[in-house]
Short mmCIF file of C-alpha atoms and ligand atoms in Angstrom, two decimals:
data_model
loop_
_atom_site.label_atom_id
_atom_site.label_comp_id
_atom_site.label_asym_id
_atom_site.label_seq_id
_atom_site.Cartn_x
_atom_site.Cartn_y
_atom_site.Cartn_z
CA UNK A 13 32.54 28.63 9.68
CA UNK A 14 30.53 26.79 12.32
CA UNK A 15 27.24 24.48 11.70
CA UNK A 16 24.35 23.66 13.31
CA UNK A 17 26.50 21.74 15.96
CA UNK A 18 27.11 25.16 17.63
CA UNK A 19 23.94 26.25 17.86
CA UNK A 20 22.11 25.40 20.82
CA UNK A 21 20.23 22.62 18.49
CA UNK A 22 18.17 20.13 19.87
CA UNK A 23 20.41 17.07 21.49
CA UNK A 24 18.94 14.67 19.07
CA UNK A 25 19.69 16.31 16.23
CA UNK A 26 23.58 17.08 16.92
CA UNK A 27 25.77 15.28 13.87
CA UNK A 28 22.61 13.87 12.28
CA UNK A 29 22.95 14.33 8.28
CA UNK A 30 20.36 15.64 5.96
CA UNK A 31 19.01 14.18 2.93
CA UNK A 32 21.20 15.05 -0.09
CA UNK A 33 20.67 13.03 -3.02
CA UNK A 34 23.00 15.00 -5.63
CA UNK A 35 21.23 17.51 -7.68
CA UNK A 36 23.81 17.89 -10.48
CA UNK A 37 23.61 18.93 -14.23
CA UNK A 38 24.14 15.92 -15.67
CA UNK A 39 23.14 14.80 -18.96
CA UNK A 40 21.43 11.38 -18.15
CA UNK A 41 20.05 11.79 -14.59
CA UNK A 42 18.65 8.09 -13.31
CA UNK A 43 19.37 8.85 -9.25
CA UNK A 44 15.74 10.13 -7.84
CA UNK A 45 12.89 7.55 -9.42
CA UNK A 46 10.96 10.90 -10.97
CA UNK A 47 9.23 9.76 -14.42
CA UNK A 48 11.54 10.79 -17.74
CA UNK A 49 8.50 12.42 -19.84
CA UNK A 50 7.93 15.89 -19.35
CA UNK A 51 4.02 17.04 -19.19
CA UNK A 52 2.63 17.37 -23.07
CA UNK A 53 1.49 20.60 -24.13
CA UNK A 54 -2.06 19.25 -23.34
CA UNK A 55 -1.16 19.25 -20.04
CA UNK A 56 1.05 22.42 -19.71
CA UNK A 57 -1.98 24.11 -21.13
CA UNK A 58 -4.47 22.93 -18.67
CA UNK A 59 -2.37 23.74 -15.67
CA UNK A 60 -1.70 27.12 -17.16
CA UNK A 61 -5.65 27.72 -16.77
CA UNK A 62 -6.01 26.26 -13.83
CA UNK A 63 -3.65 28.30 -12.31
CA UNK A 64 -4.86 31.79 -14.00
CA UNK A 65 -8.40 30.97 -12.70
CA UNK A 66 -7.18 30.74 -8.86
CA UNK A 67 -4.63 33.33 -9.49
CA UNK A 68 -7.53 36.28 -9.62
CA UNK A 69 -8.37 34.73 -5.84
CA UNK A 70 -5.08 34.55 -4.24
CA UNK A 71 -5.53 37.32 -1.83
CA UNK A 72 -7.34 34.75 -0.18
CA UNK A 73 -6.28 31.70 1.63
CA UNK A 74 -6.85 28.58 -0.17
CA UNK A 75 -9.30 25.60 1.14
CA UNK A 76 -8.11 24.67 4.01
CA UNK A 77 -9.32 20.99 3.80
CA UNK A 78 -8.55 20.94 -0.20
CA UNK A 79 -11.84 19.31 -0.73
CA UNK A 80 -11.94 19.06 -4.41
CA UNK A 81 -8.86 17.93 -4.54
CA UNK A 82 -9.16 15.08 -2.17
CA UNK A 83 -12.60 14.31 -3.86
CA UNK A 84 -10.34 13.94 -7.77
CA UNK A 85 -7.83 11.84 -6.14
CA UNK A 86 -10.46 9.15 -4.46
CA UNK A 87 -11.82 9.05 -7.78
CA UNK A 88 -8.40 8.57 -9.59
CA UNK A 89 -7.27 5.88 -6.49
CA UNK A 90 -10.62 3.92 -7.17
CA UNK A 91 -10.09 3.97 -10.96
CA UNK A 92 -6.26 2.49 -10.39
CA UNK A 93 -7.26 0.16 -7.17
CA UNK A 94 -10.52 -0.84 -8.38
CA UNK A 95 -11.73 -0.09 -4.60
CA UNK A 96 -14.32 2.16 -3.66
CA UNK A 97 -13.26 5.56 -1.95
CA UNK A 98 -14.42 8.77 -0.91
CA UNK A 99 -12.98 12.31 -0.88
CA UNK A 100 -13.71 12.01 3.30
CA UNK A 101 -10.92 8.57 3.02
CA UNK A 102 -8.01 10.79 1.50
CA UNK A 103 -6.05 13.25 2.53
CA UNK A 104 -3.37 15.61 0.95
CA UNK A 105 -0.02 17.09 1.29
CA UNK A 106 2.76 18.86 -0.29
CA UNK A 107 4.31 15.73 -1.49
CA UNK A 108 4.10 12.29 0.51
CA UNK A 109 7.09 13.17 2.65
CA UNK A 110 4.88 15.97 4.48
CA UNK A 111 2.12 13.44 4.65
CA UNK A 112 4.41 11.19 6.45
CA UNK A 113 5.52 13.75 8.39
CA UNK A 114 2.10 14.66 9.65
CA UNK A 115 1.55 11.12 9.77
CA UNK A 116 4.27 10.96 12.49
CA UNK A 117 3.59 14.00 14.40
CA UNK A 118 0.05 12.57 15.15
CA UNK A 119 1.04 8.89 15.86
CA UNK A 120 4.74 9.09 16.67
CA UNK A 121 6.84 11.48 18.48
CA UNK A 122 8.77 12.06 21.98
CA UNK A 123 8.68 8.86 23.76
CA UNK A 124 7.06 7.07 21.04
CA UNK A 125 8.74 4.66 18.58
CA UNK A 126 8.64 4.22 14.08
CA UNK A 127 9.67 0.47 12.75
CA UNK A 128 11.21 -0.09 9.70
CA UNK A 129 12.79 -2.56 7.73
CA UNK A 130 16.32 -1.52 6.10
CA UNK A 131 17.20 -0.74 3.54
CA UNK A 132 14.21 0.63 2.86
CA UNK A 133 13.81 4.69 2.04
CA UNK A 134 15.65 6.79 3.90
CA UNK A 135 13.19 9.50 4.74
CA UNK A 136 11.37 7.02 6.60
CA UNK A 137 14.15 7.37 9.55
CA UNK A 138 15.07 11.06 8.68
CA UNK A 139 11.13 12.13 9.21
CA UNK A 140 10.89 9.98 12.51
CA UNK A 141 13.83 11.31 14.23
CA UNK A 142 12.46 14.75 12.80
CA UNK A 143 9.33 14.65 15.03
CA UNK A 144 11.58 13.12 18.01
CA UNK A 145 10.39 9.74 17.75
CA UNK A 146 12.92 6.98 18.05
CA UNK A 147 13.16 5.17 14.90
CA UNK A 148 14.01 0.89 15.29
CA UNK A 149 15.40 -0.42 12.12
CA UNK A 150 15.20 -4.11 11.70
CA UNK A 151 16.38 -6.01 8.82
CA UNK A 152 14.81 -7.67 5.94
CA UNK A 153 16.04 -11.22 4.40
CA UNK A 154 18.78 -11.85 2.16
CA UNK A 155 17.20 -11.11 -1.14
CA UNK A 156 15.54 -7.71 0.86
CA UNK A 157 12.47 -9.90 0.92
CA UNK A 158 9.80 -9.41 4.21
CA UNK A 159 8.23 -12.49 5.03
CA UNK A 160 4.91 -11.93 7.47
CA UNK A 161 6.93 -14.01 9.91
CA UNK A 162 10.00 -12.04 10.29
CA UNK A 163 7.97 -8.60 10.22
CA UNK A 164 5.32 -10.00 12.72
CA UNK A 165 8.37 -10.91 15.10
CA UNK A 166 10.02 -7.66 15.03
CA UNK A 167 6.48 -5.82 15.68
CA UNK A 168 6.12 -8.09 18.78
CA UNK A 169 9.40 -7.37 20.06
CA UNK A 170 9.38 -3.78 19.71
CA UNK A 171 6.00 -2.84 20.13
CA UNK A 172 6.48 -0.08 17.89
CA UNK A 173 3.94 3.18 17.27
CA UNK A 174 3.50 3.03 13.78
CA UNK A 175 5.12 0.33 11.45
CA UNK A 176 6.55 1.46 8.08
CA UNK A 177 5.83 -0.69 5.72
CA UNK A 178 7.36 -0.12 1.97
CA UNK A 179 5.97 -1.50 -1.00
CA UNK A 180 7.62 -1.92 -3.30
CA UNK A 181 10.32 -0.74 -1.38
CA UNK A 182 12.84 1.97 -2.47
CA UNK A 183 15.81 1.31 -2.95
CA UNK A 184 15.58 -2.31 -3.50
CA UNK A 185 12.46 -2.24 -6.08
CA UNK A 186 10.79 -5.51 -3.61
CA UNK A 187 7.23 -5.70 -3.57
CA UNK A 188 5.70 -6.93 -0.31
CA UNK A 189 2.81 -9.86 -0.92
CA UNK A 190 -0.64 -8.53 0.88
CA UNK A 191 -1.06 -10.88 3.40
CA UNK A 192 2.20 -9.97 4.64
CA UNK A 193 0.47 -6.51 5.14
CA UNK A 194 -2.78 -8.24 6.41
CA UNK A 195 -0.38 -10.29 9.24
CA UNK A 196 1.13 -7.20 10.35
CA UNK A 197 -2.13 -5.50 10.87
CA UNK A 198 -3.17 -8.76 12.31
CA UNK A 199 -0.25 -8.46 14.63
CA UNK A 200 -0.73 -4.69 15.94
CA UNK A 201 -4.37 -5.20 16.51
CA UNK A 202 -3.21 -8.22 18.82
CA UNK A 203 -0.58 -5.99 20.93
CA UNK A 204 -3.39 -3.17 20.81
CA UNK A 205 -0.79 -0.80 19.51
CA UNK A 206 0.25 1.30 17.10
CA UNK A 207 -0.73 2.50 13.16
CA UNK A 208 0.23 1.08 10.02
CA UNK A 209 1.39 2.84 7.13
CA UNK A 210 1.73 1.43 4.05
CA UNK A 211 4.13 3.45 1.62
CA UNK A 212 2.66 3.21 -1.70
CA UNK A 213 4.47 6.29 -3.77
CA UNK A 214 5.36 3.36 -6.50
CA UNK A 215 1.89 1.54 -6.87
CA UNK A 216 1.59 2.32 -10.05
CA UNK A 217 3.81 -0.12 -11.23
CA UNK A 218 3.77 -2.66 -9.22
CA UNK A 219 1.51 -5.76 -10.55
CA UNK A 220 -0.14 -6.55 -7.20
CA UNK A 221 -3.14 -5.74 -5.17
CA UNK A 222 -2.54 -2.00 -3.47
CA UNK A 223 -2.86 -2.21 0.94
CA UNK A 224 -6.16 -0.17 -0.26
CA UNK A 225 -8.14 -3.00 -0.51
CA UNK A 226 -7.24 -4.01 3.22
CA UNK A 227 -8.64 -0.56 4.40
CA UNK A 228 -12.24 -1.54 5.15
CA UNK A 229 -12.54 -2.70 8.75
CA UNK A 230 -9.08 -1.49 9.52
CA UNK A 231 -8.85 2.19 10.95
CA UNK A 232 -5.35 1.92 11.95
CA UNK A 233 -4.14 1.32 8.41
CA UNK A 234 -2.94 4.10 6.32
CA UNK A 235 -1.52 4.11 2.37
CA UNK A 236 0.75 6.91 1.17
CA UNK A 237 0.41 7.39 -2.61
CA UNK A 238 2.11 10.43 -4.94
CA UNK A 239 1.98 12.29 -7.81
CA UNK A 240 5.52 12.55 -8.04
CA UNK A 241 7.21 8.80 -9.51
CA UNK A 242 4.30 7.24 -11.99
CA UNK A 243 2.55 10.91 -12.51
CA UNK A 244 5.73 12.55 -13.61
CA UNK A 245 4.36 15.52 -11.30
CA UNK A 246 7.59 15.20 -8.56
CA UNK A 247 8.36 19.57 -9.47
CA UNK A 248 4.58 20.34 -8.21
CA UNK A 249 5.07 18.28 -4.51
CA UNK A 250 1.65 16.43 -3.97
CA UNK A 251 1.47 13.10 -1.84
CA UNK A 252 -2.06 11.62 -0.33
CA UNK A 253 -2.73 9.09 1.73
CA UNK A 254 -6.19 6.66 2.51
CA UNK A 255 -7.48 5.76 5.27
CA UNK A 256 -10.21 5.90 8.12
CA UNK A 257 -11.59 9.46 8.12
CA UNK A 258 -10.49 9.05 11.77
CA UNK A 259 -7.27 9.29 10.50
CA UNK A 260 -7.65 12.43 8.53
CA UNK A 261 -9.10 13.71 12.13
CA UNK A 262 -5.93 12.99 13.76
CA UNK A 263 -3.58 14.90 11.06
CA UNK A 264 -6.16 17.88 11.32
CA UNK A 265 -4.73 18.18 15.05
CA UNK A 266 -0.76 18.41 13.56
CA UNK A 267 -0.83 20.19 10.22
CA UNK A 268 -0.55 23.34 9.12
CA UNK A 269 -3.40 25.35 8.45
CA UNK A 270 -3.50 26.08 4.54
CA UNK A 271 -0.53 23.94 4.09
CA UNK A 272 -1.18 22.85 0.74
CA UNK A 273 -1.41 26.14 -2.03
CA UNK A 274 -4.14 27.30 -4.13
CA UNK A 275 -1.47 26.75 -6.64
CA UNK A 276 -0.87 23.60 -5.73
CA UNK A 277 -4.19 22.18 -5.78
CA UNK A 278 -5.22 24.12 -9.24
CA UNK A 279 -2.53 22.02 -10.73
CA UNK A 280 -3.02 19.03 -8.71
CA UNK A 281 -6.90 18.42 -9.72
CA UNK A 282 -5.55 19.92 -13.89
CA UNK A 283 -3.09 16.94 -13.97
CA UNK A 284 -5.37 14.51 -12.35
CA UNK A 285 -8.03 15.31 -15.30
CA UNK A 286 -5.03 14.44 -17.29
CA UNK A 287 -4.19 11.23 -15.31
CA UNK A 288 -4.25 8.77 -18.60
CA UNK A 289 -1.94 11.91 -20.63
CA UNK A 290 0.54 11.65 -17.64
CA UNK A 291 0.93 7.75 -16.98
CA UNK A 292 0.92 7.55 -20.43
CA UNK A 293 4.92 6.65 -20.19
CA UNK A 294 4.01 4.00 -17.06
CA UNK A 295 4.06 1.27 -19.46
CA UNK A 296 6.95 1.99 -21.64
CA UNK A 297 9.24 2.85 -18.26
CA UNK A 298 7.84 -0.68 -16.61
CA UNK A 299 9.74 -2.11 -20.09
CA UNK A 300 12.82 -0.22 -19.97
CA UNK A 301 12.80 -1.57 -16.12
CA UNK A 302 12.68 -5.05 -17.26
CA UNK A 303 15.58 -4.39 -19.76
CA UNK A 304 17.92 -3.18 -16.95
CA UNK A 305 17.11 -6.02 -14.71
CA UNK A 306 18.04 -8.75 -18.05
CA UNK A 307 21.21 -6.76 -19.15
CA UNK A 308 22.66 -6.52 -15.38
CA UNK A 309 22.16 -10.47 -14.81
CA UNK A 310 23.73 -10.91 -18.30
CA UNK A 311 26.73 -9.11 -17.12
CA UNK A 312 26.76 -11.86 -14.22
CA UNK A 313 25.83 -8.93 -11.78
CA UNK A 314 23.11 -8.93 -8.94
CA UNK A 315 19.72 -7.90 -9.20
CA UNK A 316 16.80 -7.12 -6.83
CA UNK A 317 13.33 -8.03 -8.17
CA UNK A 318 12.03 -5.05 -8.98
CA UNK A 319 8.21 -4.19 -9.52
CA UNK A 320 9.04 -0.13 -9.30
CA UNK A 321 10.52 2.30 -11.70
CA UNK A 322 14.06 1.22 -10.74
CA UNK A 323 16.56 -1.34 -9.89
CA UNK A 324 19.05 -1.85 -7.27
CA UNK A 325 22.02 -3.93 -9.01
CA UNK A 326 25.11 -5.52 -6.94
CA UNK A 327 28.20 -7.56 -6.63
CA UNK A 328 30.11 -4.16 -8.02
CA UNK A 329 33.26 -4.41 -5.78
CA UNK A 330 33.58 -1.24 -4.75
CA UNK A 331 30.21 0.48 -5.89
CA UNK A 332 31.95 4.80 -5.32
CA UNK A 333 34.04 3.70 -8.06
CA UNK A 334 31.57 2.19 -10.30
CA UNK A 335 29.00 5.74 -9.50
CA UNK A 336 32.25 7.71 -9.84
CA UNK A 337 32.97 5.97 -13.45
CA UNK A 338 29.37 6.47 -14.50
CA UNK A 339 29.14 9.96 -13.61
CA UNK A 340 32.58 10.12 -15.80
CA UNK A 341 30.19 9.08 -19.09
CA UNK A 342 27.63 11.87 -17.89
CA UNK A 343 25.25 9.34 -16.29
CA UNK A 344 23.97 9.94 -12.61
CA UNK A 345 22.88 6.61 -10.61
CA UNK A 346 22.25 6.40 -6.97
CA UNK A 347 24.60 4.94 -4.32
CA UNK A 348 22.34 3.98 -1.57
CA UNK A 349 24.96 3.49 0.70
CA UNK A 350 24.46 -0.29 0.47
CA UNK A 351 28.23 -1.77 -0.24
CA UNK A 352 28.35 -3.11 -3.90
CA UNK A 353 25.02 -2.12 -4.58
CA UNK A 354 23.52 1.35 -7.01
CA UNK A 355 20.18 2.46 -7.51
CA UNK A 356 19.60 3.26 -11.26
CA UNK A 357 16.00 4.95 -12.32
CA UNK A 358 14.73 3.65 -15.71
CA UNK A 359 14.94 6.66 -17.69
CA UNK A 360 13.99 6.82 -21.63
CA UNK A 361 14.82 4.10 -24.28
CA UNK A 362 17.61 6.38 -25.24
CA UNK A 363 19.03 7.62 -21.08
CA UNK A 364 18.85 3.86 -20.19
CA UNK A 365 20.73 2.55 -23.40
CA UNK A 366 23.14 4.82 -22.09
CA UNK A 367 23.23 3.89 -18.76
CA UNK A 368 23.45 0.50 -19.71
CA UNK A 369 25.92 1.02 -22.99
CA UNK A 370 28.19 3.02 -19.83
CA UNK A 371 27.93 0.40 -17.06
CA UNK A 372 29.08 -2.37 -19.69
CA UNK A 373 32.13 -0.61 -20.81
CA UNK A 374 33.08 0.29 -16.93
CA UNK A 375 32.52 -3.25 -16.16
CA UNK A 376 34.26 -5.17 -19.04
CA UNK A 377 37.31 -2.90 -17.90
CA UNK A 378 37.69 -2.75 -14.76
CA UNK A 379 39.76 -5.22 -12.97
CA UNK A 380 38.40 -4.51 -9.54
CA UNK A 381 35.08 -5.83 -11.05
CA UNK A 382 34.37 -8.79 -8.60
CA UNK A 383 31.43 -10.62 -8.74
CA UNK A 384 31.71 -12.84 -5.71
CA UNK A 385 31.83 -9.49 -3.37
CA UNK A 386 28.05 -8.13 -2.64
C1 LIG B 401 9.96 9.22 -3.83
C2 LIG B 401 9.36 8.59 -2.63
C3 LIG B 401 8.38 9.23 -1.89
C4 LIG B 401 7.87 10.51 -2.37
O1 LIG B 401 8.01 11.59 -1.97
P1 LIG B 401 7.23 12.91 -2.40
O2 LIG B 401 7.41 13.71 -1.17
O3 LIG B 401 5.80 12.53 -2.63
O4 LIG B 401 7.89 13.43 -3.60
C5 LIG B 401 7.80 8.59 -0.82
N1 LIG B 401 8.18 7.36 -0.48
C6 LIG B 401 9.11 6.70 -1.17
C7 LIG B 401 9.44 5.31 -0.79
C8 LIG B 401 9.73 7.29 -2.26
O5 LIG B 401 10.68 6.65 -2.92
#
């Protein structure tokens, strides 16, 4: 057997792992952030028309530009923002990962440089060193917090391309306070350098203001949004961003002509006329959320503040275990990789009772169960 190693692969890419969050039949799956609820039959049904009406066209190639598309979602981001925006301000992708991947291939790249603040999601690295740009990972505080000070530092030392930006961050659920996103703009515009991107893919439930309402007067700020966490639409791969229209000029120069499917789009603009059907579940997953956070601290364990569908939970000893022992009771968390630390999505009243109902009996047994250790 060889690998990729001996193939004449690119130098940067030589030992470099791939994403590979486990996809594993498991009975309560909490490990990727997607929404529990399955679409309604509403919903199936309208996507089922949507797609037989483009599916008599599909000889052709779809719109290029997916103008309808971009046209429903500045209408659904200015509902949910409350800011004005036009189809020309956002653009779309096959899920906010290839957004950020154009993103990078217009901004980034060969001799360029991506910041980031760790832990924060790990695609932001993994798409960076994709397009051959060197990726700089600087640390957050303590509590994962970003305070406009430390970020504004690190920008000034590195002098980066584009600045990543997470809010509120995956894996550790931290939302970032807006003027914190207002100094770092403040910052870039001062070294004349670089773009801002503001990863947005769990607005939806996050209490505070989206980085939208910074966009007008700032053309080197950018928002990633998707349809996959809050719009329970992660199987049909759409992710958008705002910005400048300038912006949307630049990724025309990097993407792929008719990237995004006739499919695709069909179902997109089907389940964004069901938008309030979808999110439906936003509010009961925000409460199931809050439950995790006050049953971890209960059991004397750490917990991020989290204002996204999840929660990163610590002081676990030796956190493999703990995973292995709630895969054991057919319940799938994420370990991030952070020592002591998992990543557990809030699932359904009845998949996080049994996350929960699992993690206390682990934790009441097992000896290795140190609190003082994260
Ligand atoms: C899940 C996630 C995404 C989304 O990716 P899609 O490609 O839109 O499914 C983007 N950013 C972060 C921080 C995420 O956690």
């Amino acid at each position: 057997m060889i690998t990729a190693d001996d193939l004449p692969i690119r130098e940067d890419l030589r030992g470099v792992a791939a994403y590979g969050a486990p996809q594993m039949d498991v009975a309560v799956r909490l490990n990727t952030n997607e929404n529990p609820h399955p679409p309604g039959p509403e919903v199936i049904a309208a996507i089922r028309d949507a797609a037989a009406e483009v599916a008599g066209s599909l000889q052709r190639y779809p719109d290029r530009d997916a103008v309808a598309l971009r046209t429903d979602l500045a209408e659904y981001l200015t509902d949910e923002t409350g800011v004005e925006l036009s189809g020309e301000q956002l653009w779309a992708a096959n899920g906010s990962n290839e957004v950020l991947s154009q993103l990078m291939q217009a901004f980034a790249g060969p001799g360029r440089s991506v910041l980031g603040f760790e832990p924060t999601y790990s695609m932001h690295s993994i798409i960076a060193r994709g397009t051959g740009s060197d990726y700089i990972a600087d640390a957050r505080g303590a509590d994962f917090s970003l305070s406009a000070d430390q970020a504004c530092r690190a920008v000034a030392s590195h002098r980066p391309d584009v600045v990543m930006l997470c809010s509120p961050n995956n894996p550790t659920g931290t939302a970032l306070n807006i003027d914190v996103i207002q100094a770092v703009y403040a910052e870039m515009i001062s070294t004349e350098r670089g773009v801002l991107i503001v990863d947005e893919a769990y607005g939806e439930f996050s209490k505070r203001p989206s980085a939208v309402s910074l966009l007008a007067g700032r053309p080197r700020l950018v928002v990633t949004r998707t349809m996959s966490k809050a719009f329970a639409f992660a199987g049909a791969r759409v992710g958008y961003f705002a910005a400048d229209p300038a912006v949307i000029d630049a990724v025309l120069r990097v993407r792929l002509p008719y990237h995004l499917s006739a499919l695709t789009q069909a179902a997109a603009r089907a389940a964004l006329a069901n938008a309030t059907i979808l999110q439906a579940g936003v509010e009961a997953l925000k409460i199931e959320r809050d439950r995790i956070v006050e049953v971890c601290r209960a059991l004397g364990l750490r917990v991020a503040d989290s204002d996204a569908n999840f929660v990163l939970f610590g002081g676990l000893g030796d956190q493999q275990l703990v995973w292995q022992q709630l895969l054991d009771r057919g319940v799938l968390v994420r370990d991030v990789g952070l020592p002591g630390w998992l990543r557990v999505t809030a699932g359904t009243t009845e998949e996080t009772t049994a996350f929960l109902e699992a993690l206390t009996g682990i934790l009441s047994t097992n000896e290795s169960h140190d609190q003082e250790s994260a």
